[in-house]
Tab-separated table of C-alpha atoms in Angstrom:
chain	number	residue	atom	x	y	z
K	1	MET	CA	0.131	-0.135	0.022
K	2	LEU	CA	1.257	3.419	-0.989
K	3	ASP	CA	2.126	6.075	1.585
K	4	CYS	CA	-0.024	8.493	-0.637
K	5	LEU	CA	-2.080	8.964	-3.472
K	6	ILE	CA	-2.258	12.386	-5.393
K	7	ILE	CA	-4.946	12.873	-7.414
K	8	GLY	CA	-4.549	15.910	-10.052
K	9	GLY	CA	-1.174	17.313	-11.552
K	10	GLY	CA	-1.638	20.756	-11.566
K	11	PRO	CA	0.525	23.157	-9.703
K	12	GLY	CA	-1.221	21.907	-5.938
K	13	GLY	CA	-0.447	18.304	-6.871
K	14	LEU	CA	2.965	18.214	-8.795
K	15	THR	CA	4.060	20.382	-5.492
K	16	ALA	CA	3.011	18.045	-3.354
K	17	ALA	CA	4.846	15.419	-5.262
K	18	ILE	CA	8.077	16.776	-5.116
K	19	TYR	CA	7.848	17.326	-1.075
K	20	LEU	CA	6.694	13.632	-1.001
K	21	ALA	CA	9.410	12.154	-2.979
K	22	ARG	CA	12.062	14.645	-1.091
K	23	PHE	CA	10.411	12.796	1.772
K	24	ARG	CA	11.303	9.492	0.477
K	25	ARG	CA	7.694	8.497	0.401
K	26	ARG	CA	6.145	5.755	-1.693
K	27	PHE	CA	3.039	7.620	-3.581
K	28	LEU	CA	2.152	7.580	-6.884
K	29	LEU	CA	0.342	11.219	-8.756
K	30	ILE	CA	-2.203	10.479	-11.615
K	31	ASP	CA	-3.098	13.339	-13.746
K	32	ALA	CA	-6.226	13.695	-15.929
K	33	GLY	CA	-3.980	16.313	-17.772
K	34	SER	CA	-7.291	18.970	-17.477
K	35	SER	CA	-5.417	21.458	-15.175
K	36	ARG	CA	-6.350	24.979	-15.279
K	37	ALA	CA	-3.122	26.314	-15.267
K	38	SER	CA	-2.258	24.954	-18.590
K	39	TRP	CA	-5.237	27.693	-20.193
K	40	ILE	CA	-2.824	30.441	-19.105
K	41	PRO	CA	-1.057	31.951	-21.855
K	42	MET	CA	1.459	34.128	-19.665
K	43	SER	CA	1.186	34.995	-16.127
K	44	HIS	CA	3.096	38.194	-14.394
K	45	ASN	CA	1.535	37.195	-10.861
K	46	HIS	CA	3.839	34.146	-10.216
K	47	ALA	CA	6.269	35.205	-7.682
K	48	GLY	CA	10.293	34.315	-9.346
K	49	PHE	CA	9.433	34.638	-13.043
K	50	PRO	CA	9.673	38.596	-13.496
K	51	ASP	CA	9.503	38.421	-17.373
K	52	GLY	CA	6.454	35.792	-16.820
K	53	VAL	CA	5.618	32.562	-17.084
K	54	ALA	CA	3.275	30.377	-19.424
K	55	GLY	CA	0.932	28.013	-17.734
K	56	ASN	CA	2.250	24.775	-19.364
K	57	GLU	CA	5.831	25.903	-19.139
K	58	LEU	CA	5.520	26.063	-15.315
K	59	LEU	CA	3.628	22.781	-15.503
K	60	ASP	CA	6.763	21.058	-17.523
K	61	ARG	CA	9.039	22.418	-15.164
K	62	MET	CA	7.178	21.169	-12.074
K	63	ARG	CA	7.036	17.729	-13.807
K	64	ARG	CA	10.431	17.980	-14.353
K	65	GLN	CA	11.703	18.763	-11.000
K	66	ALA	CA	9.630	16.232	-9.467
K	67	VAL	CA	10.837	13.172	-11.616
K	68	ARG	CA	14.392	14.405	-10.997
K	69	TYR	CA	13.836	13.320	-7.093
K	70	GLY	CA	12.067	9.985	-8.695
K	71	ALA	CA	8.201	11.091	-8.355
K	72	PRO	CA	5.873	8.407	-9.978
K	73	LEU	CA	3.736	10.821	-12.345
K	74	ARG	CA	0.631	8.544	-14.347
K	75	LYS	CA	-1.952	9.957	-16.789
K	76	GLY	CA	-5.231	8.870	-16.066
K	77	ASN	CA	-8.420	9.777	-14.494
K	78	VAL	CA	-9.549	8.429	-11.021
K	79	ASP	CA	-13.070	7.877	-10.817
K	80	SER	CA	-13.811	6.363	-7.639
K	81	LEU	CA	-12.337	6.838	-4.038
K	82	LEU	CA	-13.735	4.592	-1.333
K	83	THR	CA	-12.494	3.927	2.337
K	84	ARG	CA	-10.147	0.543	2.825
K	85	GLU	CA	-10.935	-1.366	5.793
K	86	GLY	CA	-8.601	-1.217	8.347
K	87	GLY	CA	-7.989	2.390	7.395
K	88	GLY	CA	-6.617	3.972	4.154
K	89	PHE	CA	-8.315	4.576	0.444
K	90	VAL	CA	-8.521	2.376	-2.572
K	91	ALA	CA	-8.902	4.370	-6.056
K	92	GLY	CA	-10.669	3.177	-9.072
K	93	ILE	CA	-8.866	4.481	-12.484
K	94	GLU	CA	-11.009	4.857	-15.187
K	95	GLY	CA	-10.772	2.253	-18.096
K	96	SER	CA	-8.514	0.066	-15.958
K	97	ASP	CA	-9.596	-3.081	-13.502
K	98	GLU	CA	-6.423	-1.655	-11.244
K	99	ALA	CA	-6.912	-0.520	-7.561
K	100	VAL	CA	-4.747	1.786	-5.915
K	101	GLU	CA	-4.140	1.694	-2.451
K	102	ALA	CA	-2.789	4.375	0.227
K	103	SER	CA	-2.590	5.362	3.345
K	104	CYS	CA	-3.527	8.975	2.549
K	105	VAL	CA	-5.031	10.533	-0.317
K	106	ILE	CA	-4.280	14.520	-1.761
K	107	LEU	CA	-6.647	15.890	-3.794
K	108	ALA	CA	-5.542	18.206	-6.022
K	109	THR	CA	-8.355	18.174	-8.708
K	110	GLY	CA	-9.146	22.114	-8.773
K	111	VAL	CA	-11.972	23.646	-10.709
K	112	GLU	CA	-13.852	24.227	-14.265
K	113	ASP	CA	-14.465	27.034	-15.448
K	114	VAL	CA	-17.909	27.889	-16.642
K	115	GLU	CA	-17.269	29.163	-20.345
K	116	PRO	CA	-19.139	31.226	-22.531
K	117	VAL	CA	-20.122	30.339	-25.804
K	118	LEU	CA	-17.558	31.440	-28.087
K	119	PRO	CA	-15.852	30.440	-31.482
K	120	ASP	CA	-12.619	29.637	-30.825
K	121	LEU	CA	-12.511	29.776	-27.244
K	122	GLU	CA	-8.774	28.330	-26.737
K	123	LYS	CA	-7.636	31.014	-28.927
K	124	ALA	CA	-9.291	33.812	-27.611
K	125	VAL	CA	-7.746	33.091	-24.317
K	126	LYS	CA	-4.400	32.628	-25.722
K	127	ARG	CA	-4.411	35.789	-26.820
K	128	GLY	CA	-5.934	37.542	-23.451
K	129	LEU	CA	-9.448	38.376	-25.258
K	130	VAL	CA	-10.512	36.416	-22.547
K	131	ARG	CA	-9.636	36.461	-19.292
K	132	HIS	CA	-10.596	34.469	-15.786
K	133	CYS	CA	-8.997	35.675	-13.195
K	134	PRO	CA	-8.473	39.831	-12.712
K	135	VAL	CA	-6.405	38.673	-9.458
K	136	CYS	CA	-3.828	37.331	-12.044
K	137	ASP	CA	-3.614	39.796	-14.567
K	138	GLY	CA	-5.649	42.666	-14.170
K	139	PHE	CA	-2.252	44.628	-14.031
K	140	GLU	CA	-2.213	43.659	-17.653
K	141	VAL	CA	-5.479	45.576	-18.837
K	142	ILE	CA	-4.816	48.536	-17.135
K	143	ASP	CA	-7.264	51.547	-18.624
K	144	GLN	CA	-8.139	49.089	-21.330
K	145	LYS	CA	-12.483	48.570	-22.157
K	146	LEU	CA	-13.297	45.702	-20.584
K	147	GLY	CA	-16.373	43.496	-20.618
K	148	VAL	CA	-17.420	41.328	-17.903
K	149	ILE	CA	-19.780	38.221	-18.822
K	150	GLY	CA	-21.575	37.471	-15.769
K	151	HIS	CA	-24.946	38.117	-13.776
K	152	GLY	CA	-25.893	37.869	-10.048
K	153	ALA	CA	-23.276	38.509	-7.508
K	154	GLY	CA	-20.173	37.049	-9.004
K	155	GLY	CA	-20.708	39.742	-12.095
K	156	VAL	CA	-21.289	42.603	-10.013
K	157	GLU	CA	-18.028	41.811	-7.773
K	158	GLU	CA	-15.501	40.881	-10.429
K	159	ALA	CA	-16.885	44.389	-12.536
K	160	VAL	CA	-16.393	46.637	-9.042
K	161	PHE	CA	-12.911	44.704	-8.694
K	162	LEU	CA	-11.644	45.377	-11.876
K	163	THR	CA	-12.807	48.904	-11.643
K	164	THR	CA	-9.111	48.837	-9.612
K	165	TYR	CA	-7.402	48.773	-13.343
K	166	SER	CA	-9.876	50.855	-15.671
K	167	ARG	CA	-12.878	52.955	-15.496
K	168	ASP	CA	-14.475	51.361	-18.706
K	169	ILE	CA	-16.146	48.733	-17.238
K	170	THR	CA	-19.487	47.034	-18.553
K	171	LEU	CA	-21.295	44.027	-17.125
K	172	LEU	CA	-22.924	41.742	-19.715
K	173	THR	CA	-25.622	40.122	-18.088
K	174	LEU	CA	-26.275	37.858	-21.090
K	175	GLY	CA	-30.091	38.559	-20.903
K	176	GLU	CA	-30.457	37.236	-17.516
K	177	PRO	CA	-32.695	38.910	-14.332
K	178	MET	CA	-30.663	41.047	-12.427
K	179	ASP	CA	-33.442	40.405	-9.552
K	180	ASP	CA	-31.968	38.847	-7.129
K	181	LEU	CA	-29.422	42.214	-6.794
K	182	GLY	CA	-30.758	44.909	-4.253
K	183	GLU	CA	-30.630	48.155	-3.934
K	184	ALA	CA	-26.962	48.364	-2.554
K	185	ASP	CA	-25.504	46.144	-5.554
K	186	ALA	CA	-26.928	48.897	-7.958
K	187	ALA	CA	-25.730	51.446	-5.849
K	188	ARG	CA	-21.994	49.993	-5.750
K	189	LEU	CA	-22.072	49.516	-9.757
K	190	ASP	CA	-23.286	53.229	-9.986
K	191	ALA	CA	-20.588	54.288	-7.597
K	192	HIS	CA	-17.785	52.861	-9.674
K	193	GLY	CA	-18.938	53.853	-12.825
K	194	VAL	CA	-19.696	50.199	-13.766
K	195	LYS	CA	-21.880	50.167	-17.255
K	196	VAL	CA	-24.854	47.535	-17.606
K	197	VAL	CA	-26.233	45.658	-20.646
K	198	LYS	CA	-28.915	43.753	-19.797
K	199	THR	CA	-29.805	42.637	-23.354
K	200	GLU	CA	-29.217	38.835	-24.490
K	201	ILE	CA	-25.603	38.526	-26.537
K	202	ALA	CA	-26.303	37.088	-30.035
K	203	GLU	CA	-22.752	36.887	-31.278
K	204	ILE	CA	-19.447	37.023	-30.339
K	205	ASN	CA	-16.856	37.192	-32.672
K	206	ILE	CA	-12.597	37.968	-32.469
K	207	ALA	CA	-11.898	40.880	-34.137
K	208	ALA	CA	-9.123	41.067	-36.543
K	209	GLN	CA	-7.465	44.342	-34.919
K	210	GLY	CA	-7.647	42.157	-31.513
K	211	ALA	CA	-10.531	43.142	-29.842
K	212	ALA	CA	-13.798	41.382	-28.876
K	213	HIS	CA	-16.788	42.075	-30.795
K	214	VAL	CA	-20.030	41.822	-29.198
K	215	ARG	CA	-23.354	42.057	-31.307
K	216	PHE	CA	-26.217	42.144	-28.915
K	217	ALA	CA	-29.988	40.694	-29.488
K	218	ASP	CA	-31.230	43.979	-30.330
K	219	GLY	CA	-28.747	44.958	-33.087
K	220	ILE	CA	-26.566	46.992	-31.708
K	221	ALA	CA	-22.577	46.154	-31.436
K	222	ASP	CA	-19.588	46.749	-29.345
K	223	ASP	CA	-16.091	46.431	-29.100
K	224	TYR	CA	-14.194	45.256	-26.309
K	225	ASP	CA	-10.390	45.328	-25.440
K	226	SER	CA	-10.850	42.072	-23.143
K	227	LEU	CA	-13.951	40.373	-22.069
K	228	TYR	CA	-13.926	38.669	-18.161
K	229	SER	CA	-15.994	35.445	-17.718
K	230	ALA	CA	-17.648	36.149	-14.076
K	231	LEU	CA	-19.678	32.906	-14.957
K	232	GLY	CA	-18.648	30.779	-11.689
K	233	CYS	CA	-16.584	27.438	-11.265
K	234	ARG	CA	-17.948	24.074	-10.882
K	235	ILE	CA	-15.365	22.598	-7.887
K	236	ARG	CA	-14.172	18.924	-8.979
K	237	SER	CA	-14.807	18.145	-5.269
K	238	GLY	CA	-17.290	14.655	-6.528
K	239	LEU	CA	-14.274	12.193	-5.085
K	240	ALA	CA	-14.304	13.777	-1.529
K	241	THR	CA	-17.939	14.756	-0.992
K	242	ALA	CA	-19.026	11.000	-2.131
K	243	LEU	CA	-16.809	9.991	1.013
K	244	GLY	CA	-18.692	12.294	3.274
K	245	ALA	CA	-16.324	15.176	3.412
K	246	THR	CA	-17.533	18.613	4.759
K	247	ALA	CA	-17.922	20.907	1.935
K	248	SER	CA	-18.928	24.913	2.593
K	249	ALA	CA	-22.378	26.528	0.974
K	250	ASP	CA	-20.824	27.566	-1.946
K	251	GLY	CA	-18.965	24.215	-2.998
K	252	PRO	CA	-15.126	24.315	-1.710
K	253	LEU	CA	-14.233	21.583	0.523
K	254	GLU	CA	-13.759	22.612	4.344
K	255	VAL	CA	-10.378	21.559	5.525
K	256	SER	CA	-8.119	21.760	8.855
K	257	ALA	CA	-4.826	23.725	9.180
K	258	HIS	CA	-3.221	21.028	8.148
K	259	GLN	CA	-5.382	20.879	4.812
K	260	GLU	CA	-7.296	17.451	5.874
K	261	THR	CA	-10.975	17.099	5.219
K	262	SER	CA	-13.625	15.949	7.622
K	263	VAL	CA	-12.612	12.374	6.031
K	264	HIS	CA	-9.359	10.881	8.378
K	265	GLY	CA	-6.455	10.899	6.024
K	266	LEU	CA	-8.035	12.610	2.854
K	267	TYR	CA	-6.476	15.893	2.219
K	268	ALA	CA	-7.448	19.025	0.087
K	269	VAL	CA	-5.153	21.694	-1.694
K	270	GLY	CA	-5.613	24.223	-4.357
K	271	ASP	CA	-9.099	25.595	-5.811
K	272	VAL	CA	-11.044	22.602	-4.961
K	273	VAL	CA	-10.418	24.520	-1.113
K	274	SER	CA	-9.871	27.908	-1.708
K	275	SER	CA	-11.835	30.642	-3.135
K	276	LEU	CA	-8.935	32.441	-3.978
K	277	ASN	CA	-7.705	30.484	-7.187
K	278	GLN	CA	-4.238	31.164	-7.222
K	279	ILE	CA	-1.074	29.343	-8.321
K	280	SER	CA	1.010	30.500	-5.441
K	281	VAL	CA	-1.619	29.572	-2.844
K	282	ALA	CA	-2.176	25.785	-4.311
K	283	MET	CA	1.470	25.099	-4.015
K	284	GLY	CA	1.317	26.794	-0.152
K	285	HIS	CA	-1.720	23.784	0.654
K	286	ALA	CA	0.686	21.098	-1.054
K	287	ALA	CA	3.068	21.883	1.227
K	288	VAL	CA	1.324	22.271	4.320
K	289	ALA	CA	-0.402	18.978	3.759
K	290	SER	CA	2.448	16.550	2.568
K	291	SER	CA	4.576	17.857	5.334
K	292	HIS	CA	1.887	16.635	7.603
K	293	ILE	CA	1.479	13.589	5.718
K	294	HIS	CA	4.928	12.458	6.434
K	295	ARG	CA	5.191	13.520	9.730
K	296	ARG	CA	2.022	11.566	10.945
K	297	LEU	CA	3.050	8.439	8.868
K	298	SER	CA	6.352	8.679	10.685
K	299	SER	CA	4.608	9.363	14.351
K	300	GLN	CA	3.047	5.977	13.444
K	301	GLY	CA	6.237	4.044	12.722
K	302	GLU	CA	5.939	4.259	9.092
K	303	LYS	CA	9.212	4.956	7.732
K	304	PRO	CA	10.391	6.171	4.478
């Protein structure tokens, strides 16, 4: 039986792999290959890279570092996770009869963005015309004309946050009603100079001149330097909640100071836990979780 199974090969999972490899632990990382970080065209927000780093380059660097210390990395999708009689866990892998048994599990499964319907979405993201994280890259859009695709409280929050960087912000509600917003939300938008377009969007095209061309259902069209998607995320916490792990009302898993969920031996790191979806946060979580696992196993007499 392994000391630990890591599920997910994004920055959080790979950080845990580097730590556990250097702790000389027996573990396996299984990655479905859908890390949100792989969509990042260039991050200027990650410490240690003054000229920026692309998401895939960062992931590749981290994989090479983990492998250098003997970390076993495997492609695959863990589609079931059960507690093991006598302690630990049994994981099933999609398309395989193999079962992986481990004393502890680190979930680094992340989130999946709810994407706007756009032609050539991946190309638009890589060109910086569609963005997801103003905390990460708001600095790069200073004084630009920005559209925020969203509705409800999430759309309001993102639009107001972006006024840190630009005074030309429009909230595009996709024709969805804003009835759930109170007078206070409307007053916030007004106070920050955020315009609101409640008309349904008929079409969005990526203009040749490097702008997002939006045509509304009433025939009016407008161009935006960048569009931010504020439609929310799907949290990939199903493996944990199926075991009874506690999640907060808005979805993320609840964890202890050591990143352990309410299920003994099941840890969670990164976006599946925190609403501050940042690479550095995921890496910090992973350092805490893997260090605690090593100390716990050692205290139980399970030496590397």
